[in-house]
Structures are given as C-alpha cells and as structure tokens.
Amino acid sequence: MADSTHHTIRRAAARPRGWCCSFAGVPESPDYRALPSAAGGGGGGAQKLPPKSPLAPSFHSSPSSKLAGLIDPRRILSPGRVSPIDSEGSPVVAAAEEDQGAAAMVPFVAVREDEEEGGGGLDLRLSLRGRDGRRVVMELDSAVLCDSSAFFADMVPDASGGTSGGKRIEVDGVDNLDAFKEAVELMFEPDAMRWLARAGLSRAIAVLEVSSSIMFDRGIESCLKYIEAVPWNENEEEKLKRVFSRCTFDESVCKDVLARLQQQCRRGSEDLTVQLVEYVTSGTNSSARKEMQSLVSGLLSKSSVYHKDLSGLNKGGLYQICYSCLSSLVELFVEDSGSVEDAGQAMTVSDRKPMIERISKQTENLNWLFDILVNNDMAEEFVELWAKQDELVRMHEQASPMFRYELSRISASVFIALGKGRIQCPSDTRSQLFYGWFMPMLMDFGWLQRCSKGLDVRILEENLGQALLTLPLQQQQSLFEEWFRCFASRGTECPNLSGAFQVWWRRSFVRSSLEVRR
C-alpha cells in the first residue's frame, strides 16, 4: 500500500467521529453505535456528535428530532423534490451523471483522500448520488464547506493526517438530489437572499429542510428570512408546515415565520365569528353587505375546507343577533303603524332611508342568519321564535302590501326548510307557526311572485304543502279549507297547493281494504 499512487480510506472505519443523519425519520435504534472497521474486524469507538456551529446556538435539528442520539452511520437522506437552478456564477463546479445501478445501493457516506491534488482552492470533491440513480460531483473549497456546515466539518479528512492529496466525500441514497446540491451551492453564495429570490419559494423550503439536516446555520437563517418576506399559496403553506413538523428551529430565527403559520392570539374563533356576522348585519352598504354575506356563509358552511366542525360557531351569539334584528323589525312596523308619537325619533340621522329599504335590510339579515343556522343544524329555536311573533302577525294585517310581504319572505324560508325535512320541530311549534303565518303567506304570495328576490315560488309551493302535511289531519283540514277559499277567489295570486290537498283528501276520506280496525 505504501507504493500505491492512490489509496482509499473509508471514513467509517478510520475516523469514528464520522456520522450521518437520516432525513426520512427516526432510525430504529437511536443509541450510539459502534462502527465496524474496514477490514470487518472489531468495532470502533462510540459515535460522536459534531461540534455546534458558532453562528447560532441551536439553529439545526434532524427532521425527526434533535440530532443527538439519532445518528445512523449508514444513511443520509434529503427531503422533498425541486427543480435545478442555474448555478452560473457560483464557485461550485457541479457535474451530473446518470447511474441506473446505484438506485439499489444502501445509502451511506464515505470519505476518501486522493493523492492527486486539486487545482487552486478547490481541494475537495463531493459526490452526491440520488435514489433515482442520478449523480452530481462538486469540486469545492473544503474550508468554506467546513465553516458553513458542522455536518461536513466532521466529515472532511484532516489535512494534517500526512497526505497532501485531494479530499473526497461520497453521499449515497439522497432523496432530493437537487435540494441537497442547492444547499451546498448556497454556502458559496455571497448574497443568499438574491439567490433564494431567483430560486423561488418552493425550492427555498426544500433547501431549508436540507440546511437543517446538515446543520447549515446561515442557510437556515437566510431561507427563513426569505420565506417570511414573500407570499405563500396554500400548497406552499402546507409544505412549510410539514417542514416545521419534522424540524426544530431556534425560536429567535423562526419566530416571524411561525407568526404567519400559527395564530399567536388565542382569541376564540366563536367570538370572532359572531363579530363578523354582526358587522354584516349592521352594514349600511347594500351591495357590500351581500358580498360579505356570501363570504361568511362560505366560511361557515359545513362543506367548506375552512370549517372542520361546529367549534367555530357560537350558537348563543348568533341568536343574540337574531333577537336584535327581529327587535329592529318590530320597531319599524310599529313606526309604520303610527304607534310612535314622533316617527322621526325612530330614525337616526345616519339612517334616513325609506321604510321599505330599512325593512328589507332586516328581513334579509334574518333570512341570512336562518340559512346559517339551518346549514349548521341549529335552526329549531328560530322556528319557535318566528312562530311566537304575535305582534308582527297583528301588524301585518294593517301594514302596506309594499313591504309587509317581506315578513312572508322569512316565513317562506322556514316553510321550505320544514317541507324539505331539514328542521325537526315539535308538532305544537309547527301548528303555532301555520296558525300565525299561513294566512299572511296566502295574502302576500302575489307580491312574492312579482318581487321574488331570488325566491323560487314553485319550490315554495311544493314545500309549503309538504310542511302542511306534517300537521295532524284535523288541523290540515282547517288550513286546506282556508287555502281552497283563497285560491278559488284569487287564482294564481295564491299558492297552488292542489297536490298536497289531494294527499290530505286521500288520507282523510278514501278508505282502503287495509283500514285499521277501531
């Protein structure tokens, strides 16, 4: 061996300090391991950890936990997958090779010393081989590499060992070859932020994870600084969350990114939801209020990706807003009926709008709130609340048809929900609802057809009849008689319930051979 012009030293045997970490997860045994010798003889000393970088106290970690005690001398992997970037201008010389047979090899890190001396300051050859068989060879300045990464500082052969040849490190079985290469290239970049801006956010996240695993502190700090300063889409946000779940970063460098990833103020979403709903119902701009209604409804929908359960809805707070809107609606009808001595006192200076517009706003609010409650299975109390509005029912008879039909718009929503079976209320509540609001519906149906505002009157007719059929037969008879008399005199100005009427007639008077014996 003394006469040989080229010799190879396997780092795993010659230097017990050599180590590697897995990016894929926690090895089966996290204990320190005795390393086998190159000749297959007795094991070397216990695995030692590399010294911490002087740049920061604890910027680095393994993806699964701190590196201490989680070292596997056979493996070094990297996360994610990104596309290569233009490395022009970098002091790193990189070449890619294809090696299909390498994919089946067991991942390991090997360090060799060559007698051939590299030119200039590029005294180290780093060979990276990916799991897909690709291979990248990088000619590097070992001083820069060791100063940048505590991982490589422990792997590079000591020049004082007696040889003057070049140094070689081989890393096999890399999951993300491009990200690993880019993390190394970043060590030689004088302006890391400019390099990351050219690379883009997705690749910066991949480089961040590699930098964490090889203890490249400046790379971690630069990646986090860049990531915090740019917008994220949802896919990038989820990718970043996965990196933070696998890596542990020093709070001093990651606090700004965490502030965007995690809610720092633990104010309950229930209170915020109620406040948003209240902002909408008290809004004075009609078009903006409708747009915000659509936005909030989408967020609170059970099918929405933003709404995982009912924990974000405060039922009591929503009903308080319902009571407030209903109280305002009653006051408006009282004002219209002349019960207020000075009607001008009932109108604030900032809300001098026509009566029909103010009533329409409150009925629109109540219909919207009812829709939210129905979609989240909370609407039974609303039906009971609406069924007990005896004062509104009384004032409906005296009010102008131009805006009293707005009350029947609320009733229409309730009848449709009952007819579709989306609300299950006691029989007494349903009976009270029909005895209070069925006749106003018959009177206002013509106005609802002419001013539908999105209401499908055919769906209303169908479900009004279905809801009526849920009452006891004797009560059905009384209500169907009222409808028959109204329809006979008003025609299409009255809802067509003939289908439901026939069902009631058959159930009440057509005897079958299977009649239950009394």
Short mmCIF file of C-alpha atoms in Angstrom, two decimals, residues 60-381:
data_model
loop_
_atom_site.label_atom_id
_atom_site.label_comp_id
_atom_site.label_asym_id
_atom_site.label_seq_id
_atom_site.Cartn_x
_atom_site.Cartn_y
_atom_site.Cartn_z
CA HIS A 60 -30.26 22.95 13.40
CA SER A 61 -32.02 19.70 14.06
CA SER A 62 -32.85 16.47 12.36
CA PRO A 63 -36.24 16.24 10.67
CA SER A 64 -37.50 13.91 13.35
CA SER A 65 -35.83 15.43 16.40
CA LYS A 66 -32.53 16.78 17.65
CA LEU A 67 -29.55 15.05 16.06
CA ALA A 68 -28.12 13.84 19.37
CA GLY A 69 -28.70 10.14 19.76
CA LEU A 70 -30.48 9.82 16.40
CA ILE A 71 -27.45 9.17 14.22
CA ASP A 72 -27.32 6.30 11.78
CA PRO A 73 -23.80 5.99 10.26
CA ARG A 74 -25.20 4.32 7.16
CA ARG A 75 -27.73 6.87 5.93
CA ILE A 76 -28.04 10.42 4.76
CA LEU A 77 -31.25 11.38 3.01
CA SER A 78 -32.81 14.65 1.96
CA PRO A 79 -36.43 15.82 1.78
CA GLY A 80 -38.82 16.93 -0.92
CA ARG A 81 -38.12 17.35 -4.65
CA VAL A 82 -37.35 20.54 -6.51
CA SER A 83 -36.09 21.54 -9.94
CA PRO A 84 -32.43 22.51 -10.52
CA ILE A 85 -31.45 26.16 -10.75
CA ASP A 86 -28.84 27.96 -12.77
CA SER A 87 -25.65 27.82 -10.77
CA GLU A 88 -23.79 30.19 -13.05
CA GLY A 89 -21.52 32.47 -11.11
CA SER A 90 -21.22 30.08 -8.17
CA PRO A 91 -17.72 28.99 -7.08
CA VAL A 92 -19.05 25.45 -7.02
CA VAL A 93 -18.35 23.29 -10.06
CA ALA A 94 -21.09 20.68 -10.48
CA ALA A 95 -21.47 17.85 -12.96
CA ALA A 96 -24.37 15.41 -13.25
CA GLU A 97 -24.07 11.79 -14.23
CA GLU A 98 -26.59 9.01 -14.71
CA ASP A 99 -26.02 5.73 -12.89
CA GLN A 100 -29.02 3.44 -13.03
CA GLY A 101 -27.42 0.71 -11.00
CA ALA A 102 -26.92 2.94 -7.97
CA ALA A 103 -30.59 3.12 -7.06
CA ALA A 104 -30.49 -0.24 -5.35
CA MET A 105 -27.42 0.58 -3.23
CA VAL A 106 -27.68 1.02 0.51
CA PRO A 107 -27.30 4.73 1.37
CA PHE A 108 -24.04 5.60 3.11
CA VAL A 109 -21.44 8.30 3.49
CA ALA A 110 -17.86 7.52 2.59
CA VAL A 111 -14.90 9.89 2.83
CA ARG A 112 -11.72 9.27 0.82
CA GLU A 113 -8.36 11.04 0.41
CA ASP A 114 -6.70 11.15 -3.02
CA GLU A 115 -3.03 11.80 -3.62
CA GLU A 116 -3.89 13.90 -6.66
CA GLU A 117 -4.06 17.48 -5.56
CA GLY A 118 -6.93 19.65 -6.80
CA GLY A 119 -6.18 22.90 -8.53
CA GLY A 120 -6.45 26.21 -6.72
CA GLY A 121 -8.65 26.29 -3.62
CA LEU A 122 -10.99 23.53 -4.81
CA ASP A 123 -9.42 20.81 -2.72
CA LEU A 124 -12.46 18.62 -2.06
CA ARG A 125 -14.64 16.55 -4.35
CA LEU A 126 -18.20 15.99 -3.06
CA SER A 127 -20.09 13.20 -4.82
CA LEU A 128 -23.87 13.04 -4.31
CA ARG A 129 -25.86 10.08 -5.58
CA GLY A 130 -29.65 10.15 -5.58
CA ARG A 131 -32.04 7.28 -5.05
CA ASP A 132 -33.11 7.60 -8.67
CA GLY A 133 -29.57 6.81 -9.84
CA ARG A 134 -28.53 10.35 -10.71
CA ARG A 135 -25.13 11.52 -9.53
CA VAL A 136 -23.70 15.00 -9.00
CA VAL A 137 -20.00 15.69 -8.46
CA MET A 138 -18.99 19.02 -6.95
CA GLU A 139 -15.47 20.40 -6.68
CA LEU A 140 -15.40 22.55 -3.55
CA ASP A 141 -13.28 24.57 -1.20
CA SER A 142 -13.24 22.41 1.92
CA ALA A 143 -12.62 25.41 4.19
CA VAL A 144 -15.86 27.08 3.11
CA LEU A 145 -17.76 23.81 3.38
CA CYS A 146 -16.49 23.10 6.90
CA ASP A 147 -17.08 26.65 8.10
CA SER A 148 -20.65 26.55 6.82
CA SER A 149 -21.79 23.11 7.97
CA ALA A 150 -21.00 21.33 11.23
CA PHE A 151 -22.05 18.13 9.50
CA PHE A 152 -19.39 18.37 6.79
CA ALA A 153 -16.84 19.83 9.21
CA ASP A 154 -16.78 16.47 10.95
CA MET A 155 -16.67 14.54 7.68
CA VAL A 156 -13.84 16.26 5.79
CA PRO A 157 -10.46 14.46 6.22
CA ASP A 158 -7.90 16.27 8.32
CA ALA A 159 -5.15 17.72 6.11
CA SER A 160 -2.64 17.19 8.92
CA GLY A 161 -3.01 13.44 8.58
CA GLY A 162 0.10 13.20 6.44
CA THR A 163 -1.31 13.26 2.92
CA SER A 164 -1.22 16.21 0.58
CA GLY A 165 -3.77 14.83 -1.84
CA GLY A 166 -7.28 15.99 -2.54
CA LYS A 167 -10.21 15.02 -0.34
CA ARG A 168 -13.35 13.15 -1.39
CA ILE A 169 -16.72 12.71 0.29
CA GLU A 170 -19.41 10.47 -1.16
CA VAL A 171 -23.04 10.75 -0.08
CA ASP A 172 -25.24 7.97 -1.40
CA GLY A 173 -29.01 7.41 -1.36
CA VAL A 174 -30.06 11.09 -1.34
CA ASP A 175 -33.83 11.50 -1.66
CA ASN A 176 -33.75 15.02 -3.11
CA LEU A 177 -30.54 15.44 -5.05
CA ASP A 178 -31.37 18.90 -6.39
CA ALA A 179 -32.19 20.40 -3.00
CA PHE A 180 -29.06 18.92 -1.44
CA LYS A 181 -26.88 20.32 -4.23
CA GLU A 182 -28.53 23.72 -3.95
CA ALA A 183 -27.99 23.81 -0.19
CA VAL A 184 -24.28 23.24 -0.80
CA GLU A 185 -24.20 25.89 -3.54
CA LEU A 186 -25.82 28.37 -1.15
CA MET A 187 -22.78 28.06 1.13
CA PHE A 188 -20.67 29.73 -1.57
CA GLU A 189 -23.15 32.49 -2.46
CA PRO A 190 -22.17 35.96 -1.20
CA ASP A 191 -25.81 37.16 -1.48
CA ALA A 192 -28.02 34.33 -0.24
CA MET A 193 -31.25 36.36 -0.39
CA ARG A 194 -30.71 37.19 -4.04
CA TRP A 195 -30.02 33.53 -4.80
CA LEU A 196 -33.22 32.46 -2.99
CA ALA A 197 -35.27 35.10 -4.80
CA ARG A 198 -34.17 33.61 -8.12
CA ALA A 199 -34.84 30.08 -6.90
CA GLY A 200 -38.36 30.76 -5.66
CA LEU A 201 -40.32 29.80 -2.56
CA SER A 202 -40.89 26.10 -3.21
CA ARG A 203 -37.19 25.40 -3.65
CA ALA A 204 -36.30 27.64 -0.71
CA ILE A 205 -38.47 25.45 1.52
CA ALA A 206 -36.70 22.32 0.26
CA VAL A 207 -33.29 23.91 0.83
CA LEU A 208 -34.40 24.94 4.33
CA GLU A 209 -35.03 21.33 5.29
CA VAL A 210 -31.72 20.15 3.88
CA SER A 211 -29.90 23.01 5.61
CA SER A 212 -31.46 21.98 8.91
CA SER A 213 -30.31 18.40 8.48
CA ILE A 214 -26.70 19.25 7.57
CA MET A 215 -26.54 21.99 10.23
CA PHE A 216 -26.01 24.81 7.76
CA ASP A 217 -26.93 27.69 10.07
CA ARG A 218 -26.52 30.57 7.63
CA GLY A 219 -28.66 28.68 5.11
CA ILE A 220 -31.40 28.16 7.70
CA GLU A 221 -31.39 31.82 8.66
CA SER A 222 -31.41 33.03 5.05
CA CYS A 223 -34.17 30.63 3.98
CA LEU A 224 -36.39 31.62 6.91
CA LYS A 225 -35.78 35.31 6.25
CA TYR A 226 -36.73 34.93 2.59
CA ILE A 227 -39.73 32.67 3.29
CA GLU A 228 -41.16 35.11 5.83
CA ALA A 229 -40.92 38.03 3.39
CA VAL A 230 -42.85 36.56 0.44
CA PRO A 231 -46.49 35.47 -0.09
CA TRP A 232 -47.40 31.77 0.15
CA ASN A 233 -50.08 29.83 -1.66
CA GLU A 234 -51.90 27.04 0.16
CA ASN A 235 -49.68 24.26 -1.20
CA GLU A 236 -46.53 26.10 -0.13
CA GLU A 237 -48.01 26.78 3.28
CA GLU A 238 -48.77 23.08 3.80
CA LYS A 239 -45.26 22.15 2.64
CA LEU A 240 -43.79 24.61 5.11
CA LYS A 241 -45.92 23.23 7.94
CA ARG A 242 -44.61 19.74 7.18
CA VAL A 243 -41.04 21.00 7.38
CA PHE A 244 -41.71 22.61 10.76
CA SER A 245 -43.30 19.39 12.00
CA ARG A 246 -40.11 17.47 11.14
CA CYS A 247 -37.50 20.05 12.10
CA THR A 248 -36.91 22.11 15.21
CA PHE A 249 -35.53 25.60 14.71
CA ASP A 250 -34.26 28.14 17.19
CA GLU A 251 -37.11 30.43 18.13
CA SER A 252 -35.05 33.57 17.56
CA VAL A 253 -34.76 32.85 13.82
CA CYS A 254 -38.13 31.25 13.11
CA LYS A 255 -40.49 33.37 15.23
CA ASP A 256 -41.52 35.60 12.30
CA VAL A 257 -42.41 32.60 10.11
CA LEU A 258 -44.25 30.94 13.00
CA ALA A 259 -46.24 34.14 13.49
CA ARG A 260 -47.62 33.62 9.97
CA LEU A 261 -48.14 29.88 10.39
CA GLN A 262 -49.74 29.83 13.82
CA GLN A 263 -52.32 32.03 15.50
CA GLN A 264 -50.46 33.80 18.29
CA CYS A 265 -53.52 35.41 19.84
CA ARG A 266 -55.69 32.68 21.28
CA ARG A 267 -58.92 34.59 20.90
CA GLY A 268 -61.70 32.10 20.28
CA SER A 269 -63.00 31.76 16.73
CA GLU A 270 -66.52 31.68 18.20
CA ASP A 271 -66.30 35.31 19.31
CA LEU A 272 -64.71 36.35 16.03
CA THR A 273 -67.47 34.64 14.04
CA VAL A 274 -70.18 36.46 15.97
CA GLN A 275 -68.37 39.75 15.48
CA LEU A 276 -68.09 39.20 11.72
CA VAL A 277 -71.78 38.34 11.47
CA GLU A 278 -72.65 41.43 13.48
CA TYR A 279 -70.54 43.61 11.16
CA VAL A 280 -72.50 42.25 8.20
CA THR A 281 -75.96 42.74 9.70
CA SER A 282 -75.17 46.30 10.77
CA GLY A 283 -73.60 47.29 7.45
CA THR A 284 -75.17 50.19 5.58
CA ASN A 285 -73.93 49.45 2.06
CA SER A 286 -76.34 47.01 0.47
CA SER A 287 -74.06 45.60 -2.23
CA ALA A 288 -71.10 45.24 0.16
CA ARG A 289 -73.34 43.56 2.74
CA LYS A 290 -74.46 40.95 0.20
CA GLU A 291 -70.88 40.25 -0.81
CA MET A 292 -69.83 39.80 2.82
CA GLN A 293 -72.83 37.55 3.46
CA SER A 294 -71.65 35.28 0.67
CA LEU A 295 -68.09 35.28 2.03
CA VAL A 296 -69.06 34.47 5.62
CA SER A 297 -71.60 31.85 4.54
CA GLY A 298 -68.89 30.09 2.55
CA LEU A 299 -66.52 30.07 5.53
CA LEU A 300 -69.18 28.72 7.89
CA SER A 301 -70.58 26.12 5.52
CA LYS A 302 -70.13 22.56 6.75
CA SER A 303 -68.80 21.62 3.32
CA SER A 304 -66.16 24.34 3.38
CA VAL A 305 -62.48 23.42 3.72
CA TYR A 306 -62.22 26.13 6.36
CA HIS A 307 -64.94 24.73 8.59
CA LYS A 308 -63.98 21.40 10.16
CA ASP A 309 -66.51 21.26 12.98
CA LEU A 310 -69.04 23.36 14.87
CA SER A 311 -66.48 24.66 17.39
CA GLY A 312 -66.19 27.91 15.42
CA LEU A 313 -69.89 28.79 15.79
CA ASN A 314 -71.32 30.39 18.89
CA LYS A 315 -74.99 29.45 18.83
CA GLY A 316 -75.92 31.80 21.65
CA GLY A 317 -74.11 34.71 20.00
CA LEU A 318 -75.85 34.09 16.67
CA TYR A 319 -79.27 34.03 18.31
CA GLN A 320 -78.50 37.29 20.11
CA ILE A 321 -78.01 38.87 16.69
CA CYS A 322 -81.30 37.28 15.56
CA TYR A 323 -83.10 38.85 18.53
CA SER A 324 -81.55 42.23 17.73
CA CYS A 325 -82.61 42.12 14.06
CA LEU A 326 -86.10 40.92 14.98
CA SER A 327 -86.44 43.71 17.54
CA SER A 328 -85.45 46.26 14.91
CA LEU A 329 -88.00 44.78 12.52
CA VAL A 330 -90.79 45.08 15.10
CA GLU A 331 -89.82 48.70 15.80
CA LEU A 332 -90.04 49.52 12.10
CA PHE A 333 -93.56 48.11 11.81
CA VAL A 334 -94.57 49.92 15.00
CA GLU A 335 -93.22 53.12 13.47
CA ASP A 336 -95.18 52.50 10.26
CA SER A 337 -98.40 51.80 12.13
CA GLY A 338 -98.24 55.27 13.74
CA SER A 339 -97.80 53.94 17.27
CA VAL A 340 -94.72 56.10 17.72
CA GLU A 341 -95.70 59.67 18.64
CA ASP A 342 -92.80 61.18 16.77
CA ALA A 343 -91.88 58.87 13.93
CA GLY A 344 -88.82 60.98 13.19
CA GLN A 345 -87.33 59.96 16.52
CA ALA A 346 -87.28 56.35 15.38
CA MET A 347 -84.95 57.21 12.51
CA THR A 348 -81.36 58.16 13.31
CA VAL A 349 -79.66 60.92 11.42
CA SER A 350 -77.29 58.46 9.75
CA ASP A 351 -80.08 56.12 8.65
CA ARG A 352 -82.63 58.35 6.92
CA LYS A 353 -83.69 55.79 4.35
CA PRO A 354 -87.15 54.77 3.06
CA MET A 355 -89.14 52.46 5.27
CA ILE A 356 -89.25 49.70 2.64
CA GLU A 357 -85.46 49.71 2.38
CA ARG A 358 -84.96 49.52 6.15
CA ILE A 359 -87.47 46.69 6.49
CA SER A 360 -85.90 44.85 3.58
CA LYS A 361 -82.48 45.07 5.25
CA GLN A 362 -83.70 43.43 8.46
CA THR A 363 -85.64 40.67 6.69
CA GLU A 364 -82.59 40.00 4.55
CA ASN A 365 -80.48 39.76 7.70
CA LEU A 366 -82.89 37.34 9.34
CA ASN A 367 -83.11 35.15 6.25
CA TRP A 368 -79.31 35.04 6.07
CA LEU A 369 -78.98 34.15 9.75
CA PHE A 370 -81.63 31.47 9.36
CA ASP A 371 -79.71 29.99 6.44
CA ILE A 372 -76.53 29.80 8.57
CA LEU A 373 -78.45 28.14 11.41
CA VAL A 374 -80.07 25.61 9.07
CA ASN A 375 -76.76 24.68 7.47
CA ASN A 376 -75.28 24.03 10.91
CA ASP A 377 -78.31 22.21 12.42
CA MET A 378 -79.17 24.99 14.85
CA ALA A 379 -82.43 26.36 13.42
CA GLU A 380 -85.11 24.72 15.61
CA GLU A 381 -85.16 27.64 18.06
#
